[in-house]
């Protein structure tokens, strides 16, 4: 666990002991748009993921979601456009929450699923969409983006057609130099011509999980763009918004969704 000096002293990176996955999922994704903390950001992310996948141009066999956390909103639009989905997380309790969902009849994030089905004008029920998602999940993998081989040596799948990732790399990186290095660790997992869909926060140094503040990296839109250009991507779109409504939940100043293609 890293403890910061001065006014950052109450900020943790101890995911194993302090990341309360139920609190996190209920607070940030319990309800879309209106009641959920940071609901505006979640809506922005869902709308942009929907638009990217609805275009019909982003499809492939294998999708990896990096740092899935305890929640599966990133694959709700994507699942119709891929055959195999690999979820991943660094934290054991998040992998357990994902596996419990995958291996059971339980549903999660029902409000978010309904919101996405409405955008798609779909006749599917929440249960049907989540069954489709579960049917395509092939594994819940341990991952550490700080390693040159983030999936370790235990995973025989090494090349993905699509990578999605939500709010993970800024949580795993303490400096811009490390952020760039971690981006350079994960991008080789993508095939040439593959799609990278990434969403995150701008200007955030912490976010809340229960009574703990977790560290995040204060990034600008220019940091994001230059990082992925230097990793060999064409940035197709980088949508962003400004807001300082994090209150007790985060000190973020903005948010983004990037769609980039590996050259
Ligand atoms: C803010 S949460 C995001 C969770 C989810 N993707 C979402 O959109 O809400 C940050 C996630 O990054 C994961 N994480 C932290 N350090 C990591 C690392 N070194 N490698 C991979 N994931 C990491 C945490 O376990 C956590 O699930």
mmCIF file of C-alpha atoms and ligand atoms in Angstrom:
data_model
loop_
_atom_site.group_PDB
_atom_site.id
_atom_site.type_symbol
_atom_site.label_atom_id
_atom_site.label_comp_id
_atom_site.label_asym_id
_atom_site.label_seq_id
_atom_site.Cartn_x
_atom_site.Cartn_y
_atom_site.Cartn_z
ATOM 1 C CA UNK A 1 0.000 0.000 0.000
ATOM 2 C CA UNK A 2 1.289 3.454 -0.873
ATOM 3 C CA UNK A 3 0.666 6.223 1.604
ATOM 4 C CA UNK A 4 1.135 9.747 0.320
ATOM 5 C CA UNK A 5 2.660 12.543 2.316
ATOM 6 C CA UNK A 6 1.173 16.000 2.950
ATOM 7 C CA UNK A 7 -2.492 16.517 2.039
ATOM 8 C CA UNK A 8 -2.657 13.229 0.100
ATOM 9 C CA UNK A 9 -2.039 11.195 3.266
ATOM 10 C CA UNK A 10 -5.513 9.694 3.370
ATOM 11 C CA UNK A 11 -5.355 8.340 -0.170
ATOM 12 C CA UNK A 12 -4.874 4.619 -0.667
ATOM 13 C CA UNK A 13 -4.033 2.201 -3.470
ATOM 14 C CA UNK A 14 -4.756 -0.859 -1.356
ATOM 15 C CA UNK A 15 -7.315 -2.615 -3.536
ATOM 16 C CA UNK A 16 -7.013 -5.977 -1.762
ATOM 17 C CA UNK A 17 -7.983 -4.636 1.669
ATOM 18 C CA UNK A 18 -10.105 -1.571 0.936
ATOM 19 C CA UNK A 19 -11.926 -1.863 -2.396
ATOM 20 C CA UNK A 20 -15.511 -2.572 -1.327
ATOM 21 C CA UNK A 21 -16.902 -3.868 -4.597
ATOM 22 C CA UNK A 22 -20.562 -3.835 -3.553
ATOM 23 C CA UNK A 23 -20.358 -0.242 -2.337
ATOM 24 C CA UNK A 24 -18.615 0.728 -5.567
ATOM 25 C CA UNK A 25 -21.143 -0.969 -7.855
ATOM 26 C CA UNK A 26 -24.222 0.245 -5.941
ATOM 27 C CA UNK A 27 -22.958 3.803 -5.616
ATOM 28 C CA UNK A 28 -21.686 4.467 -9.114
ATOM 29 C CA UNK A 29 -23.889 2.179 -11.185
ATOM 30 C CA UNK A 30 -26.955 1.598 -9.005
ATOM 31 C CA UNK A 31 -29.022 3.933 -11.116
ATOM 32 C CA UNK A 32 -28.243 5.574 -14.396
ATOM 33 C CA UNK A 33 -28.389 9.281 -15.108
ATOM 34 C CA UNK A 34 -30.392 10.586 -12.206
ATOM 35 C CA UNK A 35 -29.591 9.192 -8.785
ATOM 36 C CA UNK A 36 -26.234 7.484 -9.207
ATOM 37 C CA UNK A 37 -23.175 9.355 -7.987
ATOM 38 C CA UNK A 38 -21.387 10.761 -11.082
ATOM 39 C CA UNK A 39 -24.429 9.694 -13.137
ATOM 40 C CA UNK A 40 -23.629 12.277 -15.813
ATOM 41 C CA UNK A 41 -20.280 10.588 -16.500
ATOM 42 C CA UNK A 42 -21.825 7.110 -16.614
ATOM 43 C CA UNK A 43 -24.479 8.308 -19.077
ATOM 44 C CA UNK A 44 -21.798 9.917 -21.263
ATOM 45 C CA UNK A 45 -19.824 6.644 -21.293
ATOM 46 C CA UNK A 46 -22.863 4.471 -22.071
ATOM 47 C CA UNK A 47 -24.045 6.814 -24.851
ATOM 48 C CA UNK A 48 -20.616 6.816 -26.494
ATOM 49 C CA UNK A 49 -20.094 3.037 -26.218
ATOM 50 C CA UNK A 50 -23.560 2.612 -27.742
ATOM 51 C CA UNK A 51 -22.724 4.957 -30.655
ATOM 52 C CA UNK A 52 -19.367 3.267 -31.320
ATOM 53 C CA UNK A 53 -20.815 -0.263 -31.446
ATOM 54 C CA UNK A 54 -24.105 0.711 -33.112
ATOM 55 C CA UNK A 55 -22.057 1.999 -36.075
ATOM 56 C CA UNK A 56 -21.500 -1.668 -37.046
ATOM 57 C CA UNK A 57 -17.842 -0.937 -37.845
ATOM 58 C CA UNK A 58 -16.452 -2.203 -34.558
ATOM 59 C CA UNK A 59 -16.685 -5.976 -34.427
ATOM 60 C CA UNK A 60 -14.448 -9.007 -34.136
ATOM 61 C CA UNK A 61 -13.955 -12.400 -32.572
ATOM 62 C CA UNK A 62 -12.318 -11.652 -29.236
ATOM 63 C CA UNK A 63 -12.825 -8.771 -26.834
ATOM 64 C CA UNK A 64 -10.774 -8.115 -23.696
ATOM 65 C CA UNK A 65 -12.119 -5.744 -21.053
ATOM 66 C CA UNK A 66 -9.256 -4.467 -18.906
ATOM 67 C CA UNK A 67 -9.909 -3.719 -15.227
ATOM 68 C CA UNK A 68 -13.584 -4.666 -15.391
ATOM 69 C CA UNK A 69 -14.065 -4.091 -11.671
ATOM 70 C CA UNK A 70 -17.237 -5.611 -10.205
ATOM 71 C CA UNK A 71 -19.447 -4.393 -13.072
ATOM 72 C CA UNK A 72 -20.123 -5.335 -16.684
ATOM 73 C CA UNK A 73 -21.532 -2.174 -18.317
ATOM 74 C CA UNK A 74 -18.611 -2.037 -20.802
ATOM 75 C CA UNK A 75 -19.729 -5.242 -22.527
ATOM 76 C CA UNK A 76 -23.470 -4.527 -22.710
ATOM 77 C CA UNK A 77 -23.366 -2.775 -26.093
ATOM 78 C CA UNK A 78 -20.277 -4.654 -27.281
ATOM 79 C CA UNK A 79 -21.554 -8.208 -26.707
ATOM 80 C CA UNK A 80 -23.658 -8.257 -29.887
ATOM 81 C CA UNK A 81 -20.576 -7.580 -32.032
ATOM 82 C CA UNK A 82 -18.087 -10.178 -30.741
ATOM 83 C CA UNK A 83 -17.972 -13.950 -30.187
ATOM 84 C CA UNK A 84 -15.718 -14.289 -27.150
ATOM 85 C CA UNK A 85 -15.426 -11.949 -24.176
ATOM 86 C CA UNK A 86 -12.615 -11.982 -21.612
ATOM 87 C CA UNK A 87 -13.198 -9.978 -18.430
ATOM 88 C CA UNK A 88 -10.219 -9.110 -16.239
ATOM 89 C CA UNK A 89 -9.322 -7.434 -12.982
ATOM 90 C CA UNK A 90 -6.441 -6.918 -10.604
ATOM 91 C CA UNK A 91 -8.500 -7.292 -7.445
ATOM 92 C CA UNK A 92 -9.621 -10.721 -6.230
ATOM 93 C CA UNK A 93 -12.992 -9.551 -4.829
ATOM 94 C CA UNK A 94 -13.864 -7.968 -8.181
ATOM 95 C CA UNK A 95 -13.000 -11.166 -10.056
ATOM 96 C CA UNK A 96 -15.177 -13.084 -7.569
ATOM 97 C CA UNK A 97 -18.109 -10.681 -8.075
ATOM 98 C CA UNK A 98 -17.787 -11.096 -11.862
ATOM 99 C CA UNK A 99 -17.518 -14.886 -11.620
ATOM 100 C CA UNK A 100 -20.518 -15.077 -9.257
ATOM 101 C CA UNK A 101 -22.563 -13.168 -11.839
ATOM 102 C CA UNK A 102 -21.218 -15.169 -14.815
ATOM 103 C CA UNK A 103 -21.810 -18.586 -13.228
ATOM 104 C CA UNK A 104 -25.317 -17.862 -11.899
ATOM 105 C CA UNK A 105 -28.743 -16.716 -13.074
ATOM 106 C CA UNK A 106 -28.242 -13.409 -11.232
ATOM 107 C CA UNK A 107 -28.463 -10.128 -13.091
ATOM 108 C CA UNK A 108 -26.598 -6.925 -12.214
ATOM 109 C CA UNK A 109 -26.835 -3.273 -13.300
ATOM 110 C CA UNK A 110 -30.444 -3.828 -14.410
ATOM 111 C CA UNK A 111 -31.143 -0.077 -14.811
ATOM 112 C CA UNK A 112 -28.119 0.332 -17.034
ATOM 113 C CA UNK A 113 -29.107 -2.692 -19.133
ATOM 114 C CA UNK A 114 -32.598 -1.223 -19.574
ATOM 115 C CA UNK A 115 -31.100 2.107 -20.587
ATOM 116 C CA UNK A 116 -28.929 0.442 -23.248
ATOM 117 C CA UNK A 117 -31.803 -1.691 -24.571
ATOM 118 C CA UNK A 118 -33.910 1.468 -24.913
ATOM 119 C CA UNK A 119 -31.122 3.186 -26.889
ATOM 120 C CA UNK A 120 -30.935 0.166 -29.191
ATOM 121 C CA UNK A 121 -34.720 0.087 -29.528
ATOM 122 C CA UNK A 122 -34.364 -3.592 -28.654
ATOM 123 C CA UNK A 123 -37.191 -5.922 -27.718
ATOM 124 C CA UNK A 124 -34.873 -7.974 -25.489
ATOM 125 C CA UNK A 125 -35.421 -8.182 -21.752
ATOM 126 C CA UNK A 126 -32.676 -7.446 -19.213
ATOM 127 C CA UNK A 127 -32.415 -11.170 -18.450
ATOM 128 C CA UNK A 128 -32.073 -12.045 -22.136
ATOM 129 C CA UNK A 129 -29.303 -9.464 -22.730
ATOM 130 C CA UNK A 130 -27.402 -10.604 -19.656
ATOM 131 C CA UNK A 131 -27.759 -14.235 -20.777
ATOM 132 C CA UNK A 132 -26.221 -13.257 -24.132
ATOM 133 C CA UNK A 133 -23.343 -11.536 -22.321
ATOM 134 C CA UNK A 134 -22.741 -14.502 -19.999
ATOM 135 C CA UNK A 135 -22.867 -16.926 -22.933
ATOM 136 C CA UNK A 136 -19.972 -15.087 -24.586
ATOM 137 C CA UNK A 137 -17.765 -14.684 -21.511
ATOM 138 C CA UNK A 138 -14.914 -17.198 -21.756
ATOM 139 C CA UNK A 139 -12.925 -16.265 -18.640
ATOM 140 C CA UNK A 140 -12.452 -13.804 -15.805
ATOM 141 C CA UNK A 141 -8.701 -13.249 -15.835
ATOM 142 C CA UNK A 142 -6.277 -11.754 -13.328
ATOM 143 C CA UNK A 143 -4.498 -8.758 -14.824
ATOM 144 C CA UNK A 144 -1.874 -6.251 -13.746
ATOM 145 C CA UNK A 145 -1.283 -3.440 -16.236
ATOM 146 C CA UNK A 146 2.003 -2.542 -14.524
ATOM 147 C CA UNK A 147 3.565 -5.748 -15.880
ATOM 148 C CA UNK A 148 5.041 -6.030 -19.371
ATOM 149 C CA UNK A 149 2.832 -9.104 -19.787
ATOM 150 C CA UNK A 150 -0.329 -7.904 -17.989
ATOM 151 C CA UNK A 151 -2.152 -11.248 -18.311
ATOM 152 C CA UNK A 152 0.892 -13.186 -17.119
ATOM 153 C CA UNK A 153 1.849 -16.405 -18.780
ATOM 154 C CA UNK A 154 -1.275 -18.363 -17.765
ATOM 155 C CA UNK A 155 -3.466 -17.037 -20.578
ATOM 156 C CA UNK A 156 -3.072 -18.598 -24.006
ATOM 157 C CA UNK A 157 -5.063 -15.831 -25.735
ATOM 158 C CA UNK A 158 -2.662 -13.037 -26.568
ATOM 159 C CA UNK A 159 -4.238 -11.146 -29.467
ATOM 160 C CA UNK A 160 -7.608 -9.462 -29.213
ATOM 161 C CA UNK A 161 -9.695 -7.757 -31.906
ATOM 162 C CA UNK A 162 -11.162 -5.256 -29.466
ATOM 163 C CA UNK A 163 -10.034 -3.959 -26.085
ATOM 164 C CA UNK A 164 -12.345 -1.964 -23.850
ATOM 165 C CA UNK A 165 -11.309 -0.389 -20.562
ATOM 166 C CA UNK A 166 -13.125 1.889 -18.150
ATOM 167 C CA UNK A 167 -11.485 4.010 -15.433
ATOM 168 C CA UNK A 168 -8.641 1.529 -14.920
ATOM 169 C CA UNK A 169 -5.343 2.903 -16.252
ATOM 170 C CA UNK A 170 -5.576 6.183 -14.337
ATOM 171 C CA UNK A 171 -6.346 4.181 -11.187
ATOM 172 C CA UNK A 172 -3.264 1.988 -11.741
ATOM 173 C CA UNK A 173 -0.750 4.769 -12.559
ATOM 174 C CA UNK A 174 0.827 7.303 -10.220
ATOM 175 C CA UNK A 175 2.651 9.450 -12.797
ATOM 176 C CA UNK A 176 2.187 10.310 -16.468
ATOM 177 C CA UNK A 177 5.402 8.459 -17.272
ATOM 178 C CA UNK A 178 3.992 5.321 -15.641
ATOM 179 C CA UNK A 179 0.628 5.823 -17.356
ATOM 180 C CA UNK A 180 2.410 5.822 -20.711
ATOM 181 C CA UNK A 181 4.402 2.739 -19.722
ATOM 182 C CA UNK A 182 1.244 0.875 -18.607
ATOM 183 C CA UNK A 183 -0.532 1.838 -21.843
ATOM 184 C CA UNK A 184 2.505 0.395 -23.628
ATOM 185 C CA UNK A 185 2.052 -2.840 -21.659
ATOM 186 C CA UNK A 186 -1.586 -3.379 -22.644
ATOM 187 C CA UNK A 187 -1.643 -2.197 -26.259
ATOM 188 C CA UNK A 188 0.429 -5.166 -27.593
ATOM 189 C CA UNK A 189 -2.546 -7.347 -26.572
ATOM 190 C CA UNK A 190 -4.474 -5.811 -29.471
ATOM 191 C CA UNK A 191 -4.166 -7.037 -33.066
ATOM 192 C CA UNK A 192 -3.046 -4.682 -35.804
ATOM 193 C CA UNK A 193 -6.227 -3.001 -37.050
ATOM 194 C CA UNK A 194 -7.892 -3.734 -33.692
ATOM 195 C CA UNK A 195 -10.116 -1.284 -31.856
ATOM 196 C CA UNK A 196 -9.334 0.247 -28.462
ATOM 197 C CA UNK A 197 -12.268 1.834 -26.652
ATOM 198 C CA UNK A 198 -11.227 3.587 -23.496
ATOM 199 C CA UNK A 199 -13.116 5.768 -21.075
ATOM 200 C CA UNK A 200 -11.812 7.615 -18.086
ATOM 201 C CA UNK A 201 -11.639 10.771 -16.041
ATOM 202 C CA UNK A 202 -9.682 13.988 -16.549
ATOM 203 C CA UNK A 203 -8.128 16.002 -13.734
ATOM 204 C CA UNK A 204 -8.877 13.416 -11.067
ATOM 205 C CA UNK A 205 -6.509 12.694 -8.181
ATOM 206 C CA UNK A 206 -8.873 10.545 -6.078
ATOM 207 C CA UNK A 207 -12.218 8.745 -6.116
ATOM 208 C CA UNK A 208 -14.204 7.407 -3.206
ATOM 209 C CA UNK A 209 -14.941 3.807 -2.295
ATOM 210 C CA UNK A 210 -16.822 3.714 1.022
ATOM 211 C CA UNK A 211 -14.847 5.636 3.628
ATOM 212 C CA UNK A 212 -11.627 5.394 1.571
ATOM 213 C CA UNK A 213 -10.223 7.650 -1.110
ATOM 214 C CA UNK A 214 -8.440 5.765 -3.896
ATOM 215 C CA UNK A 215 -5.653 7.366 -5.919
ATOM 216 C CA UNK A 216 -6.205 8.372 -9.525
ATOM 217 C CA UNK A 217 -3.916 10.146 -12.007
ATOM 218 C CA UNK A 218 -4.684 13.720 -13.005
ATOM 219 C CA UNK A 219 -4.728 13.521 -16.827
ATOM 220 C CA UNK A 220 -5.562 15.970 -19.599
ATOM 221 C CA UNK A 221 -7.171 15.178 -22.936
ATOM 222 C CA UNK A 222 -3.799 15.950 -24.541
ATOM 223 C CA UNK A 223 -2.096 13.368 -22.281
ATOM 224 C CA UNK A 224 -4.547 10.727 -23.490
ATOM 225 C CA UNK A 225 -4.171 11.563 -27.158
ATOM 226 C CA UNK A 226 -0.364 11.781 -27.105
ATOM 227 C CA UNK A 227 -0.070 8.514 -25.146
ATOM 228 C CA UNK A 228 -2.032 6.455 -27.647
ATOM 229 C CA UNK A 229 -0.542 8.144 -30.708
ATOM 230 C CA UNK A 230 2.884 7.241 -29.324
ATOM 231 C CA UNK A 231 1.671 3.652 -28.769
ATOM 232 C CA UNK A 232 0.939 3.444 -32.520
ATOM 233 C CA UNK A 233 -2.773 4.281 -32.731
ATOM 234 C CA UNK A 234 -4.922 6.396 -35.001
ATOM 235 C CA UNK A 235 -7.254 8.216 -32.633
ATOM 236 C CA UNK A 236 -10.603 8.072 -34.441
ATOM 237 C CA UNK A 237 -12.527 10.025 -31.838
ATOM 238 C CA UNK A 238 -11.866 11.501 -28.432
ATOM 239 C CA UNK A 239 -15.114 12.783 -26.989
ATOM 240 C CA UNK A 240 -14.874 14.665 -23.727
ATOM 241 C CA UNK A 241 -16.857 16.762 -21.314
ATOM 242 C CA UNK A 242 -16.128 19.082 -18.410
ATOM 243 C CA UNK A 243 -17.695 18.881 -14.987
ATOM 244 C CA UNK A 244 -16.720 19.376 -11.364
ATOM 245 C CA UNK A 245 -19.714 17.753 -9.762
ATOM 246 C CA UNK A 246 -17.823 14.964 -8.019
ATOM 247 C CA UNK A 247 -18.475 16.373 -4.537
ATOM 248 C CA UNK A 248 -17.610 13.757 -1.917
ATOM 249 C CA UNK A 249 -17.090 11.100 -4.576
ATOM 250 C CA UNK A 250 -14.224 12.422 -6.708
ATOM 251 C CA UNK A 251 -12.268 15.576 -7.551
ATOM 252 C CA UNK A 252 -12.513 14.958 -11.319
ATOM 253 C CA UNK A 253 -12.841 17.917 -13.708
ATOM 254 C CA UNK A 254 -13.809 16.040 -16.847
ATOM 255 C CA UNK A 255 -14.270 12.735 -18.595
ATOM 256 C CA UNK A 256 -13.589 11.184 -21.986
ATOM 257 C CA UNK A 257 -14.307 8.268 -24.302
ATOM 258 C CA UNK A 258 -11.650 7.459 -26.901
ATOM 259 C CA UNK A 259 -11.938 5.190 -29.925
ATOM 260 C CA UNK A 260 -8.573 4.377 -31.483
ATOM 261 C CA UNK A 261 -7.380 1.861 -34.096
ATOM 262 C CA UNK A 262 -3.988 0.165 -33.898
ATOM 263 C CA UNK A 263 -1.882 0.908 -36.992
HETATM 264 C C1 LIG B 1 -12.227 2.859 -10.728
HETATM 265 S S1 LIG B 1 -12.224 1.129 -10.812
HETATM 266 C C2 LIG B 1 -12.953 0.869 -12.429
HETATM 267 C C3 LIG B 1 -13.802 -0.354 -12.463
HETATM 268 C C4 LIG B 1 -14.702 -0.495 -13.706
HETATM 269 N N1 LIG B 1 -13.942 -0.768 -14.898
HETATM 270 C C5 LIG B 1 -15.566 0.719 -13.921
HETATM 271 O O1 LIG B 1 -15.629 1.235 -15.040
HETATM 272 O O2 LIG B 1 -16.246 1.141 -12.987
HETATM 273 C C6 LIG B 1 -10.499 0.797 -11.109
HETATM 274 C C7 LIG B 1 -10.233 -0.661 -11.394
HETATM 275 O O3 LIG B 1 -8.857 -0.794 -11.739
HETATM 276 C C8 LIG B 1 -8.387 -2.013 -11.188
HETATM 277 N N2 LIG B 1 -6.924 -1.919 -11.051
HETATM 278 C C9 LIG B 1 -6.214 -1.271 -10.099
HETATM 279 N N3 LIG B 1 -4.891 -1.464 -10.280
HETATM 280 C C10 LIG B 1 -4.760 -2.245 -11.383
HETATM 281 C C11 LIG B 1 -3.651 -2.806 -12.090
HETATM 282 N N4 LIG B 1 -2.389 -2.600 -11.669
HETATM 283 N N5 LIG B 1 -3.905 -3.553 -13.190
HETATM 284 C C12 LIG B 1 -5.170 -3.769 -13.604
HETATM 285 N N6 LIG B 1 -6.270 -3.266 -12.984
HETATM 286 C C13 LIG B 1 -6.062 -2.516 -11.883
HETATM 287 C C14 LIG B 1 -9.121 -2.139 -9.869
HETATM 288 O O4 LIG B 1 -9.145 -3.463 -9.386
HETATM 289 C C15 LIG B 1 -10.494 -1.600 -10.240
HETATM 290 O O5 LIG B 1 -11.361 -2.622 -10.640
#
